[in-house]
Amino acid sequence: MHKRVLFTFDQVRMICERLLREQEAGLRAEYDSALNNKLSEQYESFVRFNLDQVQRRPPPATCMPLGVDAEHHMHQDLVPSYLS
């Protein structure tokens, strides 16, 4: 019985290369989609955290360092004696 060759070596190589390219393109698309989803989740988490921190910030009047009045001048009783 004589065996007939269905494909040449070059044809098999080209078929395999094409299948690998298609598989790689599919994997890249899947990876890009997963990466974009993760980056989007991370960004949304950062925005929520940032908003939470801003909302927790006390009003500006309560943020002044001790010994500084509203005009940012040192109170006279806190000025060192060598400066008065």
Short mmCIF file of C-alpha atoms in Angstrom, two decimals:
data_model
loop_
_atom_site.label_atom_id
_atom_site.label_comp_id
_atom_site.label_asym_id
_atom_site.label_seq_id
_atom_site.Cartn_x
_atom_site.Cartn_y
_atom_site.Cartn_z
CA MET A 1 0.00 0.00 0.00
CA HIS A 2 1.35 3.36 -1.03
CA LYS A 3 1.05 6.30 1.40
CA ARG A 4 0.19 9.58 -0.17
CA VAL A 5 1.52 12.76 1.42
CA LEU A 6 -1.29 15.19 2.22
CA PHE A 7 0.87 18.19 3.08
CA THR A 8 4.45 19.15 2.45
CA PHE A 9 6.69 20.15 5.31
CA ASP A 10 6.47 23.81 4.24
CA GLN A 11 2.67 23.66 4.18
CA VAL A 12 2.58 22.19 7.69
CA ARG A 13 5.01 24.87 8.88
CA MET A 14 2.88 27.65 7.38
CA ILE A 15 -0.30 26.20 8.89
CA CYS A 16 1.33 25.97 12.32
CA GLU A 17 2.71 29.51 12.08
CA ARG A 18 -0.72 30.86 11.16
CA LEU A 19 -2.40 28.99 14.02
CA LEU A 20 0.22 30.24 16.47
CA ARG A 21 -0.20 33.84 15.27
CA GLU A 22 -3.97 33.57 15.67
CA GLN A 23 -3.59 32.06 19.14
CA GLU A 24 -1.10 34.77 20.14
CA ALA A 25 -3.42 37.52 18.89
CA GLY A 26 -6.29 36.05 20.90
CA LEU A 27 -4.16 35.80 24.04
CA ARG A 28 -2.92 39.36 23.60
CA ALA A 29 -6.48 40.65 23.25
CA GLU A 30 -7.55 38.69 26.33
CA TYR A 31 -4.56 39.98 28.32
CA ASP A 32 -5.14 43.59 27.21
CA SER A 33 -8.79 43.35 28.25
CA ALA A 34 -7.90 41.91 31.67
CA LEU A 35 -5.17 44.52 32.18
CA ASN A 36 -7.50 47.38 31.24
CA ASN A 37 -10.14 46.06 33.64
CA LYS A 38 -7.61 45.86 36.48
CA LEU A 39 -6.27 49.35 35.74
CA SER A 40 -9.82 50.70 35.68
CA GLU A 41 -10.59 49.04 39.03
CA GLN A 42 -7.37 50.41 40.50
CA TYR A 43 -8.14 53.93 39.25
CA GLU A 44 -11.69 53.79 40.65
CA SER A 45 -10.33 52.60 43.99
CA PHE A 46 -7.81 55.44 44.02
CA VAL A 47 -10.52 58.00 43.21
CA ARG A 48 -12.75 56.66 46.03
CA PHE A 49 -9.82 56.73 48.47
CA ASN A 50 -8.85 60.25 47.41
CA LEU A 51 -12.44 61.49 47.75
CA ASP A 52 -12.72 59.86 51.17
CA GLN A 53 -9.51 61.56 52.31
CA VAL A 54 -10.68 64.96 51.05
CA GLN A 55 -14.04 64.56 52.78
CA ARG A 56 -12.36 63.61 56.06
CA ARG A 57 -10.08 66.64 55.96
CA PRO A 58 -11.00 69.08 58.72
CA PRO A 59 -12.07 72.61 57.75
CA PRO A 60 -9.16 74.95 56.94
CA ALA A 61 -9.56 76.96 60.17
CA THR A 62 -8.78 73.88 62.26
CA CYS A 63 -5.70 73.00 60.20
CA MET A 64 -3.54 75.92 61.32
CA PRO A 65 -0.51 75.08 63.42
CA LEU A 66 -0.68 75.98 67.07
CA GLY A 67 0.45 79.53 67.78
CA VAL A 68 -0.50 80.91 64.37
CA ASP A 69 -3.52 83.19 63.95
CA ALA A 70 -5.77 83.43 60.91
CA GLU A 71 -3.37 85.80 59.15
CA HIS A 72 -0.47 83.37 59.69
CA HIS A 73 1.38 85.62 62.10
CA MET A 74 2.84 84.29 65.30
CA HIS A 75 1.03 85.35 68.46
CA GLN A 76 3.10 87.81 70.39
CA ASP A 77 3.32 85.56 73.46
CA LEU A 78 4.84 82.78 71.31
CA VAL A 79 7.53 84.95 69.68
CA PRO A 80 10.92 84.12 71.19
CA SER A 81 12.27 86.91 73.41
CA TYR A 82 15.31 87.49 71.22
CA LEU A 83 13.01 88.50 68.33
CA SER A 84 10.95 91.07 70.25
#
